[in-house]
Tab-separated table of C-alpha atoms and ligand atoms in Angstrom:
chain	number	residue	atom	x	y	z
A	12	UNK	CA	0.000	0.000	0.000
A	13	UNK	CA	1.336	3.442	-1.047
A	14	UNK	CA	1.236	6.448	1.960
A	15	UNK	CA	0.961	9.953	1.038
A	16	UNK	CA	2.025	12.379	3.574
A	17	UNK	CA	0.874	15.696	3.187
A	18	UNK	CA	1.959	18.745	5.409
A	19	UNK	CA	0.422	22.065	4.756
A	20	UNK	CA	-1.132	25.131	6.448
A	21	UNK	CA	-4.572	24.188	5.560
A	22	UNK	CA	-5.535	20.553	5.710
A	23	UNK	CA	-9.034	21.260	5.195
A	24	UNK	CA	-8.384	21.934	1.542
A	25	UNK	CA	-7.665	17.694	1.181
A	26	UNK	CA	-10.695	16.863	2.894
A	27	UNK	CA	-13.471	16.433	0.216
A	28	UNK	CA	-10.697	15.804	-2.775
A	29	UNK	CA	-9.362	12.528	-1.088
A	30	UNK	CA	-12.483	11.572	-0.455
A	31	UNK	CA	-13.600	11.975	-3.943
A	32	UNK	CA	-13.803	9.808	-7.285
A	33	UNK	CA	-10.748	8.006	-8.140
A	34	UNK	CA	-8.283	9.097	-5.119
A	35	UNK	CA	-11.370	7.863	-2.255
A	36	UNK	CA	-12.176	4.447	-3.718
A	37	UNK	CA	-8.059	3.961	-4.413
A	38	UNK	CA	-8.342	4.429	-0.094
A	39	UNK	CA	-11.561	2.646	0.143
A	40	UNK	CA	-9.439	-0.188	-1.512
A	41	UNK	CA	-6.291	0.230	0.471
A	42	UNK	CA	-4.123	0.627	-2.320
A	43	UNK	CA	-3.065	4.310	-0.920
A	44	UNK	CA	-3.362	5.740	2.734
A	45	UNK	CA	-3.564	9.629	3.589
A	46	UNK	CA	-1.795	11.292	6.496
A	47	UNK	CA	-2.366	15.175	5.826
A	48	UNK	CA	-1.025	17.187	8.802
A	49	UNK	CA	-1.115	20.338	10.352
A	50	UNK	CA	1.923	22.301	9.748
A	51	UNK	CA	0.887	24.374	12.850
A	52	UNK	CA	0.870	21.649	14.812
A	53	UNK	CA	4.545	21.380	14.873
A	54	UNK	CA	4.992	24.929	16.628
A	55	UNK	CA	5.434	25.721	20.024
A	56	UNK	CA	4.433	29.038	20.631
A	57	UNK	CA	1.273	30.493	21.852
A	58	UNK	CA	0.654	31.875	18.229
A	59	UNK	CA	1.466	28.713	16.762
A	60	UNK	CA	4.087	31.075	14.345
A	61	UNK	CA	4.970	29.248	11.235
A	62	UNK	CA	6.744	32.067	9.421
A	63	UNK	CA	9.125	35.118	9.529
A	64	UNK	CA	10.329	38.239	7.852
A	65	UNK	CA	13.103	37.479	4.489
A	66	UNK	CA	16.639	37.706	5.732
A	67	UNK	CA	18.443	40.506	3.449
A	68	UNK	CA	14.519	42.547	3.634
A	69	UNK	CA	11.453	42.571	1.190
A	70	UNK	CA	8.362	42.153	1.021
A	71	UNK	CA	6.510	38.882	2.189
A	72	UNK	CA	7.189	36.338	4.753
A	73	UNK	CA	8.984	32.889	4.771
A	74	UNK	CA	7.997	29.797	6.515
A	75	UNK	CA	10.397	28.544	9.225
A	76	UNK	CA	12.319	25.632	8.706
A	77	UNK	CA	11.582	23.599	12.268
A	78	UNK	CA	8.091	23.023	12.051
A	79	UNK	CA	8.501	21.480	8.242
A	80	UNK	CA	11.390	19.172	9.752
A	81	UNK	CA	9.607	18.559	12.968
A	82	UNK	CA	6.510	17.538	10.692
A	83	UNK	CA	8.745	15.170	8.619
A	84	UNK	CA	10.508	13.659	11.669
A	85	UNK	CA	6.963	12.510	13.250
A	86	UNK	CA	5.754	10.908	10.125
A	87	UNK	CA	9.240	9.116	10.159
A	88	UNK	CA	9.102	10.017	6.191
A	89	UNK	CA	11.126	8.078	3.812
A	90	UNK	CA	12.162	9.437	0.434
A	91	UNK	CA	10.872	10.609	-2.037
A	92	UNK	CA	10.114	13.765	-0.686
A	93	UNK	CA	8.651	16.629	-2.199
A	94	UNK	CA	8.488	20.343	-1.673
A	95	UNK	CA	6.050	21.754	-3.927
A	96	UNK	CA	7.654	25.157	-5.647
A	97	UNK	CA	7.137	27.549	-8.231
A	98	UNK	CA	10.904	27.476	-8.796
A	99	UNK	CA	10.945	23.595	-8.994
A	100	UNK	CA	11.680	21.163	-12.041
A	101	UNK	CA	8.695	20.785	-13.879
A	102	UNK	CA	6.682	17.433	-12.709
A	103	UNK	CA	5.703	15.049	-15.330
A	104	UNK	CA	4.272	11.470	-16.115
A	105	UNK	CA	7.361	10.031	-15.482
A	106	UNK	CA	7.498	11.362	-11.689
A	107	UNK	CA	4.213	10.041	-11.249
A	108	UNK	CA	5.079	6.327	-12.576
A	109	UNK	CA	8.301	6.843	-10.168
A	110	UNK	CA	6.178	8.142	-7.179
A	111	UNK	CA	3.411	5.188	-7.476
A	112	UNK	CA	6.057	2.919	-7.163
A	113	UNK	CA	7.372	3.817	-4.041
A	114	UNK	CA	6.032	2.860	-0.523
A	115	UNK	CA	5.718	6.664	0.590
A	116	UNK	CA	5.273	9.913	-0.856
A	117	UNK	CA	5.555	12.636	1.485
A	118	UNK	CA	4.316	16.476	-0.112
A	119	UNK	CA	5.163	19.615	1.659
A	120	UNK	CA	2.945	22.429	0.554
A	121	UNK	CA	4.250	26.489	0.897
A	122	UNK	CA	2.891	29.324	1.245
A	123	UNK	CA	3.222	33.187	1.743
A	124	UNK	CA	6.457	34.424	0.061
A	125	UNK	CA	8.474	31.433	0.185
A	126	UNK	CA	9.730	28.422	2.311
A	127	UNK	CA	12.816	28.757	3.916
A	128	UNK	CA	15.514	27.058	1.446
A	129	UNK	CA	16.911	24.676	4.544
A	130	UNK	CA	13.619	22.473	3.918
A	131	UNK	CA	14.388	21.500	0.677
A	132	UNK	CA	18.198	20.879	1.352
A	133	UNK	CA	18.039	19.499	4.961
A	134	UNK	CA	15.039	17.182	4.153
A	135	UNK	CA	16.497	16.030	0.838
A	136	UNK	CA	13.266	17.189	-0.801
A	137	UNK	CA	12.693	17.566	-4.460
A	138	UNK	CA	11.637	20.852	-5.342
A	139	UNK	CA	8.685	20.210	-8.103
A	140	UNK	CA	6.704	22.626	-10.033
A	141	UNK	CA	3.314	21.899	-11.645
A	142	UNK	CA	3.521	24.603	-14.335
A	143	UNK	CA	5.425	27.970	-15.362
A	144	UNK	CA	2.402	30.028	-13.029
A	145	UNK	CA	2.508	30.580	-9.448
A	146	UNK	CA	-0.359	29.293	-7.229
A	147	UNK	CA	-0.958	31.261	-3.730
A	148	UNK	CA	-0.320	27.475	-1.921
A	149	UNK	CA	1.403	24.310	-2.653
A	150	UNK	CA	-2.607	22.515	-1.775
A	151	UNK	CA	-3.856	22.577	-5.336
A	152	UNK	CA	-0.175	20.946	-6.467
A	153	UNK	CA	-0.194	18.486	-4.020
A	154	UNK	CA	-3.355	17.527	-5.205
A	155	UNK	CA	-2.173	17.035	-8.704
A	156	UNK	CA	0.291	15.322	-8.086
A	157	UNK	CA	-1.601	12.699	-5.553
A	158	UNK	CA	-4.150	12.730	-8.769
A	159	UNK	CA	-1.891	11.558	-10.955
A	160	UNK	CA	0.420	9.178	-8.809
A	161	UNK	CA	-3.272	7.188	-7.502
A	162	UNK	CA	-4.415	6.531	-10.752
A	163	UNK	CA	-1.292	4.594	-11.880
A	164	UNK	CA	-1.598	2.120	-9.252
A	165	UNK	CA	-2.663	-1.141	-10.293
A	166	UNK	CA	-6.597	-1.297	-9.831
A	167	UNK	CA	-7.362	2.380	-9.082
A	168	UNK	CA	-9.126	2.629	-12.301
A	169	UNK	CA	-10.697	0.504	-13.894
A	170	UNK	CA	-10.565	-0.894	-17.468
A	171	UNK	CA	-13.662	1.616	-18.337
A	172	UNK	CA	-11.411	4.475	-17.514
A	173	UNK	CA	-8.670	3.078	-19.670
A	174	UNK	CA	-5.533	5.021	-18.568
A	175	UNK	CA	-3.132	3.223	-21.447
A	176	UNK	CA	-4.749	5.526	-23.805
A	177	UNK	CA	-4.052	8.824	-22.188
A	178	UNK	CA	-1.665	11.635	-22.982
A	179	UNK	CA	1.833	11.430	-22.064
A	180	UNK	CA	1.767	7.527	-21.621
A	181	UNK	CA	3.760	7.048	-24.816
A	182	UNK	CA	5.113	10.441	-25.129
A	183	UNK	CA	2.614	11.404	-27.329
A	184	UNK	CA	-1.060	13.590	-26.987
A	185	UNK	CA	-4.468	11.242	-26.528
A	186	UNK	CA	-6.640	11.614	-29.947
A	187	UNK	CA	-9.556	13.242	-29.337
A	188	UNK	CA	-13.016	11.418	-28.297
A	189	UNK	CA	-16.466	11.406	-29.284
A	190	UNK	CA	-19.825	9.953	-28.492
A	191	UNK	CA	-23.172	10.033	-29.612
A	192	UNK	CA	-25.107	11.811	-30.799
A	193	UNK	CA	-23.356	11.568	-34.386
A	194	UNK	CA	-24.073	15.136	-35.473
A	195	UNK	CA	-24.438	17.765	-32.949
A	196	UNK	CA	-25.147	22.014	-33.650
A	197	UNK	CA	-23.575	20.724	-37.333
A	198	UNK	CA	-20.976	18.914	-35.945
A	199	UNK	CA	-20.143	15.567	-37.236
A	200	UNK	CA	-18.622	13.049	-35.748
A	201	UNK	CA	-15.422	11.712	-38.129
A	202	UNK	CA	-16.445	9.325	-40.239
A	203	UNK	CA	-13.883	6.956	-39.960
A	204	UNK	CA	-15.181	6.454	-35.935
A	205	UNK	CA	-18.307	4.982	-36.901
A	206	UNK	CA	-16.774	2.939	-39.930
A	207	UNK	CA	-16.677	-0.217	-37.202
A	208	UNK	CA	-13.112	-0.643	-39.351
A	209	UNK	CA	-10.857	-0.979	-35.805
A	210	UNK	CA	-7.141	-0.835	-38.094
A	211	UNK	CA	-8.751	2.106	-39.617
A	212	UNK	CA	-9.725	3.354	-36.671
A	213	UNK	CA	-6.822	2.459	-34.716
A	214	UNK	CA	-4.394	3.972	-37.689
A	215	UNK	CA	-6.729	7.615	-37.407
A	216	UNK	CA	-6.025	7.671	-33.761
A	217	UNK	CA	-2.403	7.467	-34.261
A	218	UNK	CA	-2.042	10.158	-36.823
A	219	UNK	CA	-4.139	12.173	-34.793
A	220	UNK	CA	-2.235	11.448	-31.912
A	221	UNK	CA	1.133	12.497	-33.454
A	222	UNK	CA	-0.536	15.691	-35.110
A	223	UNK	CA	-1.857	17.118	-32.427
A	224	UNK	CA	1.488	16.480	-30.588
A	225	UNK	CA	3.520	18.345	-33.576
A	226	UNK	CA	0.935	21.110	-33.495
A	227	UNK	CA	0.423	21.624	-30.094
A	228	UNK	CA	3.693	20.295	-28.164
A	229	UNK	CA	6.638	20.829	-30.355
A	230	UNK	CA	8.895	20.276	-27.366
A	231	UNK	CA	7.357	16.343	-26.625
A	232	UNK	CA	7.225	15.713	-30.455
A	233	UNK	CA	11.132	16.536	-30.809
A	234	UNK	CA	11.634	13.865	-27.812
A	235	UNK	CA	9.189	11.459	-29.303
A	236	UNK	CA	10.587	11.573	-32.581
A	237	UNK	CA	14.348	11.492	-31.092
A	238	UNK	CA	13.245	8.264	-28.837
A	239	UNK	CA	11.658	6.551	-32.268
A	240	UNK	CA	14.520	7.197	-34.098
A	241	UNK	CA	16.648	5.226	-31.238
A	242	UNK	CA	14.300	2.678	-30.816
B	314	LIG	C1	3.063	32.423	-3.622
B	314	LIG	S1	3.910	30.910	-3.843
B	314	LIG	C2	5.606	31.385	-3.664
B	314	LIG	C3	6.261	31.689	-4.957
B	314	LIG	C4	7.752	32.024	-4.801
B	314	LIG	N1	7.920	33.319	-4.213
B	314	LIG	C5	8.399	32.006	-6.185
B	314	LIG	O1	8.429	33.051	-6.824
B	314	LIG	O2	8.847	30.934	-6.632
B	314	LIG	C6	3.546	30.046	-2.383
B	314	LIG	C7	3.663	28.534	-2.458
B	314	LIG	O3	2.787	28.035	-3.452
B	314	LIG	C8	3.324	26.848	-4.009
B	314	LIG	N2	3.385	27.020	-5.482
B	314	LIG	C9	3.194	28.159	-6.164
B	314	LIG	N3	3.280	27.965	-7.479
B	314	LIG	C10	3.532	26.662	-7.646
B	314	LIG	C11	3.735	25.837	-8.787
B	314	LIG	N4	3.699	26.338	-10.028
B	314	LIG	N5	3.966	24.523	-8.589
B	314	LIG	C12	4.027	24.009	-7.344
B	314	LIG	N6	3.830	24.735	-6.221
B	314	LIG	C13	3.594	26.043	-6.367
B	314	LIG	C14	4.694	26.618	-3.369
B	314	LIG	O4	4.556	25.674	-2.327
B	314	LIG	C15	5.015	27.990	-2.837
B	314	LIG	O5	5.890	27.949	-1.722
């Protein structure tokens, strides 16, 4: 069974969203367990103080390293870890394969200005980014990133939900999808889809799978066609 430990300011934001669809039955199922804690719990003044003016000035404040290590050191965390940061590598599919493998996945969630650089280097954390934006908390990445991790393990979906098929599974964009009707507000439905020729169909798929990924991802089509050409 995989354990996600999540600290963060607000652990009412993972409430209903582990509860929900995919990530709650993967629980229900005991494939995954949740341990979301309290950063503030791992203060010990009266104010429960997480954070702290910048050394060197500016605006904004920056959470304190102890309660982020004392939060770590009571799950007894094991690698990977993960600070979620705007500054981070980018996270991808192959993280998620990586972090669905492992026994534990601990996510540390920021806030305010920043988080004091000593987390990341002290805990060994990986510093991941969901996308070149910045979010006001690391909550809504976490819960990406649990998204994506809980559906690769074996059983969370099922067959119905096909997750072979998506983007990024072989490098390349998913084809679009259609069901009925067949025409809709003048929209047809392409032909070839309800030809009930499956090597025709499978063939459109594919080219629309790699045009799409030209047109809309030149950056994965130059690694996709660099990976074919090896393989
Ligand atoms: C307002 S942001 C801090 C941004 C930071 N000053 C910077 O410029 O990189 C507060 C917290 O939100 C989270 N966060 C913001 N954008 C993110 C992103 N693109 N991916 C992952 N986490 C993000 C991080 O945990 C961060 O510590």
């Amino acid at each position: 069974m995989l354990t996600i430990n999540v600290v963060t300011l607000f652990p009412e934001v993972f409430a209903e969203p582990l509860k929900t669809s995919i990530l709650g039955r993967a629980h229900a199922a005991d494939l995954v367990r949740y341990r979301v804690v309290a950063l503030r719990d791992y203060t010990h003044d009266r104010h429960h103080t997480v954070d702290d003016s910048p050394y060197g000035g500016g605006a904004g404040m920056v959470i304190k390293p102890e309660p982020f290590f004392e939060a770590v050191e009571a799950l007894a965390a094991s690698a990977p870890i993960v600070l979620l940061s705007a500054r981070g590598r980018l996270f991808g599919h192959g993280d998620a394969v990586r972090f669905s493998m492992a026994p534990e996945l601990t996510l540390l969630c920021g806030h305010y200005k920043d988080v004091d650089q000593r987390v990341a280097d002290g805990l060994g954390a990986e510093e991941l980014s969901i996308g070149d934006f910045v979010l006001s908390g690391g909550e809504p990445a976490a819960l990406c990133v649990i998204d994506a991790v809980v559906r690769l393990l074996p059983g969370a979906i099922g067959d119905h939900e096909s997750a072979a098929g998506d983007s990024h599974y072989d490098g390349l964009l998913s084809p679009p999808s259609y069901t009925r009707p067949p025409a809709y507000r003048g929209m047809a439905v392409p032909d070839v889809l309800l030809s009930g020729d499956h090597q025709k169909i499978a063939a459109w798929r594919a080219a629309e799978a790699e045009r799409l990924t030209r047109e809309r991802r030149p950056d994965l089509w130059a690694r996709y066609e660099a990976d074919e050409g090896k393989g």
